[in-house]
Short mmCIF file of C-alpha atoms and ligand atoms in Angstrom, two decimals:
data_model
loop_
_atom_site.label_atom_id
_atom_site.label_comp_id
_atom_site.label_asym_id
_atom_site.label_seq_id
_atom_site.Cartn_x
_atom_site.Cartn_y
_atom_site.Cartn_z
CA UNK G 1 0.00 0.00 0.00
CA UNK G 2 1.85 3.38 -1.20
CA UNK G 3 1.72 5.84 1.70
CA UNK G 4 0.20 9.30 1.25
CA UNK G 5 2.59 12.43 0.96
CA UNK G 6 1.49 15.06 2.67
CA UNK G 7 4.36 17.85 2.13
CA UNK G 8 2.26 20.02 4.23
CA UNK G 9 2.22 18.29 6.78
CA UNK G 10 5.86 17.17 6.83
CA UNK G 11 6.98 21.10 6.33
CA UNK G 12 5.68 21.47 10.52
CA UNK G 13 7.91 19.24 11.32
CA UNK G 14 10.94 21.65 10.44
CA UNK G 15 10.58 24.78 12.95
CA UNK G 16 13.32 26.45 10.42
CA UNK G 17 11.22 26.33 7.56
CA UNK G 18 8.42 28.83 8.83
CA UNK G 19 11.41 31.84 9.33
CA UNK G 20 11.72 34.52 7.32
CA UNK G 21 15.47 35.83 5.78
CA UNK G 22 15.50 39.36 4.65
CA UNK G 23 11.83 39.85 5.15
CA UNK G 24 10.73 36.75 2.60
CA UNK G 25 9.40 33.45 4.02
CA UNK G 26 12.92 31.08 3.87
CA UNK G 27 13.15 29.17 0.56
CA UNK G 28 16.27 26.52 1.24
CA UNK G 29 17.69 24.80 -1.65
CA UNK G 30 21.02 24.14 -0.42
CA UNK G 31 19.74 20.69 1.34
CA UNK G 32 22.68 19.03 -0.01
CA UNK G 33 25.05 20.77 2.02
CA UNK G 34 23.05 19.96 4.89
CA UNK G 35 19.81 19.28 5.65
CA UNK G 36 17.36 21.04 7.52
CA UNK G 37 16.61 19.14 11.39
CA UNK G 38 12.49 18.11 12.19
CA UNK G 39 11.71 18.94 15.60
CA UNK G 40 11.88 14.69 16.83
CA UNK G 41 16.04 15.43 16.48
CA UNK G 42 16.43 18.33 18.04
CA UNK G 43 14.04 16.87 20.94
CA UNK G 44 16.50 13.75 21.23
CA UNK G 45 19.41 16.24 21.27
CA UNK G 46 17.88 18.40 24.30
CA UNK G 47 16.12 15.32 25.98
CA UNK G 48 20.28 14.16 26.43
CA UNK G 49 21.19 17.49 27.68
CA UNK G 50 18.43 17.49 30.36
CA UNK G 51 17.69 13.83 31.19
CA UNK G 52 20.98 11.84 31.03
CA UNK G 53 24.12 13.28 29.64
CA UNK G 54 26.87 10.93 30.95
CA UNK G 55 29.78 9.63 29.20
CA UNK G 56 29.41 6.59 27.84
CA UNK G 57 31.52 2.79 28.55
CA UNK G 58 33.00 4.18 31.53
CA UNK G 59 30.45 4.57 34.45
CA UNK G 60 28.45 2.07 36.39
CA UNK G 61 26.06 4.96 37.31
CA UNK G 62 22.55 5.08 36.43
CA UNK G 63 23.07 7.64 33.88
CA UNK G 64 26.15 6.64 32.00
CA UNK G 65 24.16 3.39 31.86
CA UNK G 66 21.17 5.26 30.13
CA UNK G 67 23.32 7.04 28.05
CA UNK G 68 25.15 4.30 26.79
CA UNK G 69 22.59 2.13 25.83
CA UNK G 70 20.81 5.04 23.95
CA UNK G 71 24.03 5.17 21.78
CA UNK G 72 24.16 1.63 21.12
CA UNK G 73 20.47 1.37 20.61
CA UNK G 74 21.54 4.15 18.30
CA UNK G 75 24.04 2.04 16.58
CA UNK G 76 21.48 -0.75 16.05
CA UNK G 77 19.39 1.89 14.23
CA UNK G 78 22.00 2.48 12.05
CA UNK G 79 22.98 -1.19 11.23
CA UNK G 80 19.29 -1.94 10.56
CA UNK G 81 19.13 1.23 7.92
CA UNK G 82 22.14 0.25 6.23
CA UNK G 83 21.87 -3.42 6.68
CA UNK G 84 25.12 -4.37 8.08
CA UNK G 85 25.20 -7.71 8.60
CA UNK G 86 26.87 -7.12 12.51
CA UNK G 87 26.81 -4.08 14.85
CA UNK G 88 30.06 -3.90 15.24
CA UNK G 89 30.60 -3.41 11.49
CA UNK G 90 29.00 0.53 12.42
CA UNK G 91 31.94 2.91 13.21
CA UNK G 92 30.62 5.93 14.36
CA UNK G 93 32.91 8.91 12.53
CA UNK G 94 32.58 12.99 13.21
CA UNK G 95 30.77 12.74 8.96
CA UNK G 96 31.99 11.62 5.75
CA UNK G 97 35.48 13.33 5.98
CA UNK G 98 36.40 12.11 8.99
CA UNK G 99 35.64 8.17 7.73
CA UNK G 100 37.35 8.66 4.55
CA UNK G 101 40.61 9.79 6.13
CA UNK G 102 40.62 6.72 9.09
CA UNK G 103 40.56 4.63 5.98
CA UNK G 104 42.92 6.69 4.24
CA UNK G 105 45.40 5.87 7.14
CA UNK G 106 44.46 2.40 7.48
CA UNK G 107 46.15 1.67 4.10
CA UNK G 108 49.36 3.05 4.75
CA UNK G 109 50.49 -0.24 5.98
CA UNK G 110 48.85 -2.21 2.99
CA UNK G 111 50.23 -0.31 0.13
CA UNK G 112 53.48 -0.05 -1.58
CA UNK G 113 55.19 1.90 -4.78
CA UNK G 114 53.76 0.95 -7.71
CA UNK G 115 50.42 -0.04 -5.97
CA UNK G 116 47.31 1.94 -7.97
CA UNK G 117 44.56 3.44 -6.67
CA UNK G 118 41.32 4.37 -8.73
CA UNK G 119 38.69 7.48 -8.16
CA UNK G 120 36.12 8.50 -10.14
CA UNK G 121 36.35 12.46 -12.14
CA UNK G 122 33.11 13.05 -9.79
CA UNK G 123 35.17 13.22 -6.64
CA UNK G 124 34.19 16.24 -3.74
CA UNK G 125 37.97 17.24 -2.49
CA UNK G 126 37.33 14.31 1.24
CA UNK G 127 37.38 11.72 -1.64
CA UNK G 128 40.61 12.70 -3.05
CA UNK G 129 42.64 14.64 -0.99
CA UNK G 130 43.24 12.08 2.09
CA UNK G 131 44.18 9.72 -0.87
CA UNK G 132 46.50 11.98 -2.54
CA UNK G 133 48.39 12.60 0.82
CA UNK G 134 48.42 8.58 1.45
CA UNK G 135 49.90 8.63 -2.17
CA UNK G 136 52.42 10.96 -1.26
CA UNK G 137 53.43 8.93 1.71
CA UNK G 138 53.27 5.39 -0.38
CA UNK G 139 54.12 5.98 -3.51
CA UNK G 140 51.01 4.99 -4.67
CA UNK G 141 49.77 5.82 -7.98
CA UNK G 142 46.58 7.97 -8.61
CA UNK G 143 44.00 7.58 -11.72
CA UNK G 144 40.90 8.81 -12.32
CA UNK G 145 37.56 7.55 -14.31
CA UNK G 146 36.62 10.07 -16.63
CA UNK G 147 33.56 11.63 -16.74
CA UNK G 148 31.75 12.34 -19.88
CA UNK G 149 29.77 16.05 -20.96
CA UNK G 150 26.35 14.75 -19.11
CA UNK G 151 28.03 14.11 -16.00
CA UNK G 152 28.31 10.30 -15.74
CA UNK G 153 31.32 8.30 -15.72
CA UNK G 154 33.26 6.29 -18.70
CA UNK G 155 32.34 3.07 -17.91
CA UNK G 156 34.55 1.78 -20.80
CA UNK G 157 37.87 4.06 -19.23
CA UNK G 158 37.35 2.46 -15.65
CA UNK G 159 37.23 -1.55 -17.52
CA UNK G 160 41.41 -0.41 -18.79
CA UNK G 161 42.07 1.18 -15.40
CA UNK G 162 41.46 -1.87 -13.80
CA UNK G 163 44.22 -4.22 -12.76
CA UNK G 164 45.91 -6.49 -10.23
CA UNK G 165 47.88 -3.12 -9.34
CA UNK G 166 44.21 -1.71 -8.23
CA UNK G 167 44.16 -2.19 -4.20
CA UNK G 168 41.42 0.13 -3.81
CA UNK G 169 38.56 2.02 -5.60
CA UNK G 170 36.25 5.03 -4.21
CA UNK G 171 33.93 6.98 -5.92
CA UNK G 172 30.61 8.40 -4.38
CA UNK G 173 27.43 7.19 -4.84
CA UNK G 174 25.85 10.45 -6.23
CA UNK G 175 27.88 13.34 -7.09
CA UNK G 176 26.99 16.54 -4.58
CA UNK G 177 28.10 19.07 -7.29
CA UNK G 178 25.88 17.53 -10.37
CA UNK G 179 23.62 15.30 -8.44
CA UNK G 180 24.59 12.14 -10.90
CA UNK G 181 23.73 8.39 -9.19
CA UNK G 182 27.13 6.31 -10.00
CA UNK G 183 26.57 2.72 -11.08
CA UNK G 184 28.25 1.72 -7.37
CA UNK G 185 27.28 -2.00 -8.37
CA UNK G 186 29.01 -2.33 -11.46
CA UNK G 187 32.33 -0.62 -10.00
CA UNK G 188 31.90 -2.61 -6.53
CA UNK G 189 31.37 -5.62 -9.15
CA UNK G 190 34.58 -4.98 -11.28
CA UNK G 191 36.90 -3.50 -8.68
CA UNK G 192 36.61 -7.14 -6.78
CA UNK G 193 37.10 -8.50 -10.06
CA UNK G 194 40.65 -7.62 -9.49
CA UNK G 195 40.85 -8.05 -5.98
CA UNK G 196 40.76 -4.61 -5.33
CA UNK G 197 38.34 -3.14 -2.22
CA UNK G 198 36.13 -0.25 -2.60
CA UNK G 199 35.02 2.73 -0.42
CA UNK G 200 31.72 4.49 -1.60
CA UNK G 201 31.28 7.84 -0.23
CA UNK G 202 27.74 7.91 0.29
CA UNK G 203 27.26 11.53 1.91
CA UNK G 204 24.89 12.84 -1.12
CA UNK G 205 23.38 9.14 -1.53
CA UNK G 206 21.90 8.72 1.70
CA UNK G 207 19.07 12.08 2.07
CA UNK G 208 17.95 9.46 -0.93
CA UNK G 209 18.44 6.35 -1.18
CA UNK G 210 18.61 3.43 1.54
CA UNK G 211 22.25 1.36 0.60
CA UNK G 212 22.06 -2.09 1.24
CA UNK G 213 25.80 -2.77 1.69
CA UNK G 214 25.19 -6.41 2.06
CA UNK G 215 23.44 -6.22 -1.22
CA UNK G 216 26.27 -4.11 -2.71
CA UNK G 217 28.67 -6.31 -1.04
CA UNK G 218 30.73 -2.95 -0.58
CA UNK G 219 33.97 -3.15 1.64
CA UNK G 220 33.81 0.72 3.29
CA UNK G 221 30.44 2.82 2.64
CA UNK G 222 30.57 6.67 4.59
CA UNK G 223 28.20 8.99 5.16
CA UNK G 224 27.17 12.44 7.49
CA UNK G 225 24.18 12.39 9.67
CA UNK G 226 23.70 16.37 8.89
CA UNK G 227 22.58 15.29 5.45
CA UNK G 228 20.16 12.85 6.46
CA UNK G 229 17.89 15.62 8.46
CA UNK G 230 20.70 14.33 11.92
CA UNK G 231 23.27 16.79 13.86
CA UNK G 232 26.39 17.76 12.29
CA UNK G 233 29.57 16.49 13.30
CA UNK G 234 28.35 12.70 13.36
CA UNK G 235 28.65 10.03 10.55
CA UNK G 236 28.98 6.68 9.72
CA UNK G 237 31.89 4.05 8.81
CA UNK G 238 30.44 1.16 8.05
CA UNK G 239 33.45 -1.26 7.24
CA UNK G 240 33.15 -5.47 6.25
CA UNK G 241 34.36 -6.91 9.79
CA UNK G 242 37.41 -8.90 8.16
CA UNK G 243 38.97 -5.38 6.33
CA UNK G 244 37.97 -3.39 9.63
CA UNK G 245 39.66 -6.10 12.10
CA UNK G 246 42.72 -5.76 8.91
CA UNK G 247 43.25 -2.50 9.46
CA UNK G 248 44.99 -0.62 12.18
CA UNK G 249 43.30 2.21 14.45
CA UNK G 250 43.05 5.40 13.76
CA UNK G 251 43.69 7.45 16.32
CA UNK G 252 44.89 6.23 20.05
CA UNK G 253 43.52 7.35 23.03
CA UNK G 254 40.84 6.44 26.20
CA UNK G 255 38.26 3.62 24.59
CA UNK G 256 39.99 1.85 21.87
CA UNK G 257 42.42 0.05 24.43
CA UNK G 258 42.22 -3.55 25.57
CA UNK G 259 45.23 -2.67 28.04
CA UNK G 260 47.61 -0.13 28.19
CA UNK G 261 51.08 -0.15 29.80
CA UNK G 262 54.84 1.86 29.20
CA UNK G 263 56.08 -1.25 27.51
CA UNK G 264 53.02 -2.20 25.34
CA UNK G 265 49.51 -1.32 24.20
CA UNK G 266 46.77 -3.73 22.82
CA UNK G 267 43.75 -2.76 21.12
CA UNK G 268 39.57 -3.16 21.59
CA UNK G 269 37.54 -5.06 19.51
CA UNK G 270 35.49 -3.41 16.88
CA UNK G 271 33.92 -1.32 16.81
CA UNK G 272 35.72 0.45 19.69
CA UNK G 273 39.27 0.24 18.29
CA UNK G 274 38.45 2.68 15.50
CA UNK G 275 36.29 5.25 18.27
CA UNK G 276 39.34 6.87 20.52
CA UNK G 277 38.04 9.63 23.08
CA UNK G 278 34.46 10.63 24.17
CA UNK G 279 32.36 10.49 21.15
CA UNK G 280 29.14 12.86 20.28
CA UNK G 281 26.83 11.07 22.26
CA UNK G 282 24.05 13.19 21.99
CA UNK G 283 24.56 13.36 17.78
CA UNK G 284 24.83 9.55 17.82
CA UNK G 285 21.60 9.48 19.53
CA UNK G 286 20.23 12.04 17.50
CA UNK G 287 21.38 10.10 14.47
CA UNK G 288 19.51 7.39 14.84
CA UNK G 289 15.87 9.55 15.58
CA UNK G 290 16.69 11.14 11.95
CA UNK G 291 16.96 7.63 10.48
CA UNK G 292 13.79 6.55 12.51
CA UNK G 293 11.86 9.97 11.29
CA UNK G 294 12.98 9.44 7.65
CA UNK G 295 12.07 5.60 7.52
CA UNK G 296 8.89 5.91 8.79
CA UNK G 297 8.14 8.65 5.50
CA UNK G 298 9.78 6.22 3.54
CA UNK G 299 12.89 6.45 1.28
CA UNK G 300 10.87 5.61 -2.19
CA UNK G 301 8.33 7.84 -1.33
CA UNK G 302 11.19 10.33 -0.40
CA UNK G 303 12.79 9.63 -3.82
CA UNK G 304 9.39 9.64 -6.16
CA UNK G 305 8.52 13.30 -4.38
CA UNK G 306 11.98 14.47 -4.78
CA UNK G 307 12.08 13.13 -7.96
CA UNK G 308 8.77 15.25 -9.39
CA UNK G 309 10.19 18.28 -7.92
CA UNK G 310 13.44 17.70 -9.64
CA UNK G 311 11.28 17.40 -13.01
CA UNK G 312 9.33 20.37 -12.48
CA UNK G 313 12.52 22.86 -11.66
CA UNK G 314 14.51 21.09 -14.57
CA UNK G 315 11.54 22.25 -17.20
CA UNK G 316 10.98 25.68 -15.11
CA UNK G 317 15.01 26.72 -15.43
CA UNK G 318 15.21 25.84 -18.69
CA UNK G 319 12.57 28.21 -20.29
CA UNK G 320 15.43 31.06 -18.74
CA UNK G 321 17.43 32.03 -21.51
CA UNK G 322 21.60 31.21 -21.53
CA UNK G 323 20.84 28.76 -18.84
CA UNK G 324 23.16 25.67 -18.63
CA UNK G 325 22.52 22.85 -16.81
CA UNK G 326 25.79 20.62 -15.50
CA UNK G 327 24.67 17.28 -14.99
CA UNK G 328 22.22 15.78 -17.30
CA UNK G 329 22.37 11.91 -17.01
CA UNK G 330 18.65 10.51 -16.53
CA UNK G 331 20.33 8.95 -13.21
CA UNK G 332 20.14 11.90 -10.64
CA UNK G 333 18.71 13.30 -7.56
CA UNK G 334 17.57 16.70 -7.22
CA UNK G 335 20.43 18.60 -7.52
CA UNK G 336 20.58 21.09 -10.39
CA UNK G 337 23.70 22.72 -10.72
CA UNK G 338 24.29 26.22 -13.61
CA UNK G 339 25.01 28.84 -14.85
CA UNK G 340 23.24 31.85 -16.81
CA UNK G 341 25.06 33.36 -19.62
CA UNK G 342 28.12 35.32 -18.41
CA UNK G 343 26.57 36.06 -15.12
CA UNK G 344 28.98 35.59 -11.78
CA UNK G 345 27.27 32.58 -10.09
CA UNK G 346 28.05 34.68 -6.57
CA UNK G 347 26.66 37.72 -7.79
CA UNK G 348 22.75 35.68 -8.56
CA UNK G 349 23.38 33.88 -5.00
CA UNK G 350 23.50 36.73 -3.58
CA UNK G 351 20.03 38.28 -4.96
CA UNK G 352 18.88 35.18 -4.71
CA UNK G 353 19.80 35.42 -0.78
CA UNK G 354 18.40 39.01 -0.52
CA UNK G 355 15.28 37.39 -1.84
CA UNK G 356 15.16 34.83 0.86
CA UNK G 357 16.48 31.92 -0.94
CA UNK G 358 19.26 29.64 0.01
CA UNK G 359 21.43 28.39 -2.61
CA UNK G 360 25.12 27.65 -3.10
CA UNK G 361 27.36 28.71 -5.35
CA UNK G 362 31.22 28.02 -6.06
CA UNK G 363 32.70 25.18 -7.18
CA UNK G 364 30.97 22.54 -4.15
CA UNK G 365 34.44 21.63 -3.44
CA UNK G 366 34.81 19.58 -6.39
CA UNK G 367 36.80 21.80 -8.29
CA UNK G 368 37.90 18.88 -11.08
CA UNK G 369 34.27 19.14 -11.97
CA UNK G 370 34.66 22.68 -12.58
CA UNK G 371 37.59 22.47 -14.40
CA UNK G 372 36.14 19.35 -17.08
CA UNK G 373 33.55 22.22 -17.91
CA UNK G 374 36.17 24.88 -17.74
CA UNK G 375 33.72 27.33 -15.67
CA UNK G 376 35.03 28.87 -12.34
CA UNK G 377 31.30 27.78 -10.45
CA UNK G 378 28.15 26.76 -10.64
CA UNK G 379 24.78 27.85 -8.53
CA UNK G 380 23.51 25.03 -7.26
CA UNK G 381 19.79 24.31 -5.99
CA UNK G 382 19.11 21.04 -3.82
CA UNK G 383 15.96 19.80 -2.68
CA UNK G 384 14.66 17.90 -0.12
CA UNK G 385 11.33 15.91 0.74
CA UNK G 386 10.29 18.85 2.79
CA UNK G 387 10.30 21.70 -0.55
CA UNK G 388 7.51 22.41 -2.53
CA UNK G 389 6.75 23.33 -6.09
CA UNK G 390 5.41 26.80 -4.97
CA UNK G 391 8.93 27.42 -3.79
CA UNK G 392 10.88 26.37 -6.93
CA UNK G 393 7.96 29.18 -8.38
CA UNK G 394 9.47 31.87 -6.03
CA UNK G 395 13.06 30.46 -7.03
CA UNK G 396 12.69 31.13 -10.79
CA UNK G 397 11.42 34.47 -10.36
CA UNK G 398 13.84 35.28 -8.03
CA UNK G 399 16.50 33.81 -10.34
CA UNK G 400 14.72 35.59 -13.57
CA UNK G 401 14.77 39.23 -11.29
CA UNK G 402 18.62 38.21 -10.46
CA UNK G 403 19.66 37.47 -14.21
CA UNK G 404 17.68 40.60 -15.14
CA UNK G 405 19.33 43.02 -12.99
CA UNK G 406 22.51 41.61 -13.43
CA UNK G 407 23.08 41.38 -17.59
N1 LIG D 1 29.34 18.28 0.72
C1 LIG D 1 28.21 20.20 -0.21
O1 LIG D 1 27.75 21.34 -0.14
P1 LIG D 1 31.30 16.23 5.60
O2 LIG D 1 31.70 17.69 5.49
O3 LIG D 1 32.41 15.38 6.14
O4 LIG D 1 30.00 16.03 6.31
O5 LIG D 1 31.00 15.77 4.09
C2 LIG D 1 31.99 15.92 3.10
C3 LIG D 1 31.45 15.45 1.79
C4 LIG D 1 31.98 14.31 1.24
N2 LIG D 1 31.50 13.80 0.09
C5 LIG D 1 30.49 14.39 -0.57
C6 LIG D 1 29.98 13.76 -1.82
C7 LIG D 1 29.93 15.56 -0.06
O6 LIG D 1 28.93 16.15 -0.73
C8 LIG D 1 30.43 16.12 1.14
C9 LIG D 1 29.89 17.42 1.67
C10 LIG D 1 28.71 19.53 1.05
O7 LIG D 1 28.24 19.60 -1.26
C11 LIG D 1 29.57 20.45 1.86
S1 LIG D 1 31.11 20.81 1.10
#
């Protein structure tokens, strides 16, 4: 039975999205920078403040107790919505960046010169940088799938990449600056073809899609909870058991010990050996509401919605004349990234702003992307399950008055 959705009704449960910003009622389209927070999150957040902040794994009082089996209740929540096969599999990370990087340094050990590591053209800078710098250290190799004018990747390009140099391959699962869904199972597919693993930066997948990573059979899959309607500086790292138990911890400290003395340290077991120091308990928590709240919507009703909106803006923006869209493979979410004529990007996002409307602009920290299409930025409007037609109305105009004033 499809479930009704009421956009109406799910708008209330955002207090943000009934503000005003420079005297208009708040239209934000910059969801995939981070989402906006419904009410349930920012109750879970404050009910941990005021009911039973405690650290967590250490105390044997009442409220360290409560507090740490919130955060592992928390951790089942996030197994369950990413179906890791075992609990322990869930690292929690500060977001995407910081999971990337603790893998980043977990290969050190593992690679050697002449070793080759493969990420796609569609990269934001967390899924290339940390692997540039463990290049630097290794002597690892570099090379990149190419991307094609639409925005997808050269399928063809990443089959002669491939070979039993290839120890690892990342790419995300949908592109934050053009919105563009990867085909994650063919390159999960291919990459262990060669015995290579694979680390899929899901941080614009998940406000979307559910990942199975059992069904993907993906070794390392990251994500941010403040793009999935959680807190900011909590993510996910979920890793298979066997590579996580491979690889060596991140960072040292109180938590990921088994016993410490002068002469000799040993570590936890997963998934505490990769979570040194007090962790954001009250995010983790928090984490796991947002995944309750946006299960119980619905992810394919999440994705049909988003995906009519998507349609209707596409068609809108491109009766506006000298507008380019970046990114036009039939596989996206609703991310539309362009330009109009000759006009700044900053200079629109900023009458765009004065007009109450949240974009971004810039290059989205993906600044290969930029380059491929030789332009210095893009604007970029995201939207969530939460927007509305009537606001991508007030966007065009807003955008039409911008390009108007400004050619
Ligand atoms: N992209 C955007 O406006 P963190 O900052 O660690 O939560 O996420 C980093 C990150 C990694 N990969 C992808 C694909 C991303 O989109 C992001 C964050 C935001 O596009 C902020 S730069």
């Amino acid at each position: 039975m499809s479930k009704e959705f009421d956009v109406h009704r799910i708008r209330k449960d955002f207090p943000i999205l009934s503000r005003s910003v420079n005297g208009h009622p708040l239209v934000y389209f910059d969801n995939a920078a981070t989402s906006q927070t419904p009410q349930i999150v920012i109750d879970a957040i404050v009910d941990y403040y005021c009911g039973y902040n405690a650290n967590i794994h250490r105390g044997v009082h009442a409220l360290s107790q409560e507090a740490t089996d919130a955060y592992e209740q928390a951790r089942y929540k996030v197994q369950k919505h990413f179906n890791a096969k075992k609990a322990h599999e869930i690292i929690f990370t500060s977001g995407t960046t910081h999971g990337i990087n603790l893998i980043a340094n977990g290969f050190e050990s593992l690679l050697q010169k002449g070793d080759e590591l493969i990420v796609s053209a569609l990269e934001h800078h967390s899924n290339i940088v940390p692997w540039q710098m463990l290049c630097e250290r290794t002597g690892a190799q570099l090379r990149v799938i190419p991307m094609d004018n639409d925005g997808a990747l050269i399928m063809n390009a990443y089959d002669e990449l491939l070979s039993e140099r290839t120890k690892l391959v990342f790419t995300n699962h949908v592109s934050n600056a053009l919105g563009t869904i990867n085909p994650i199972e063919e390159i999960i597919e291919k990459a262990h073809g060669v015995g290579a693993a694979v680390l899929i930066d899901g941080a614009q997948a998940c406000p979307h899609i559910k990942p199975d990573v059992q069904a993907l059979d993906v070794d390392f899959y990251v994500a941010s909870a403040h793009k999935i309607c959680g807190p900011t500086g909590v993510g996910v790292l979920y890793g298979k058991e066997d590579w996580l138990n491979k690889l060596p911890p991140y960072q040292g400290g109180g938590e990921m010990i088994a016993e410490v003395t002068f002469e000799k340290t040993t570590y936890a077991d997963l998934p505490h050996k990769f979570e040194a120091g007090t962790p954001n308990i009250a995010g983790g928590i928090a984490f796991g509401v947002a995944l309750d709240y946006m299960n119980a919507i619905g992810f394919n009703e999440i994705a049909s919605y988003e995906d009519r909106l998507l349609q209707y803006a596409t068609k809108k923006l491109q009766e506006i004349d000298g507008l380019i869209i970046y990114g036009t493979t039939s596989k996206k979410t609703a991310v539309i990234s362009f330009n109009v004529g000759e006009v700044h990007p900053y200079d629109i996002g900023t009458i765009l702003d004065k007009l109450g409307i949240a974009v971004r602009t810039g290059h989205h920290c993906a600044q290969p992307i930029m380059d491929f299409f030789k332009i210095p930025g893009t604007i970029r409007a995201s939207f969530s399950f939460y927007n509305t037609e009537e606001e991508i109305d007030v966007f065009v105009n807003g955008l039409k008055r911008a390009v108007s004033m400004l050619s």
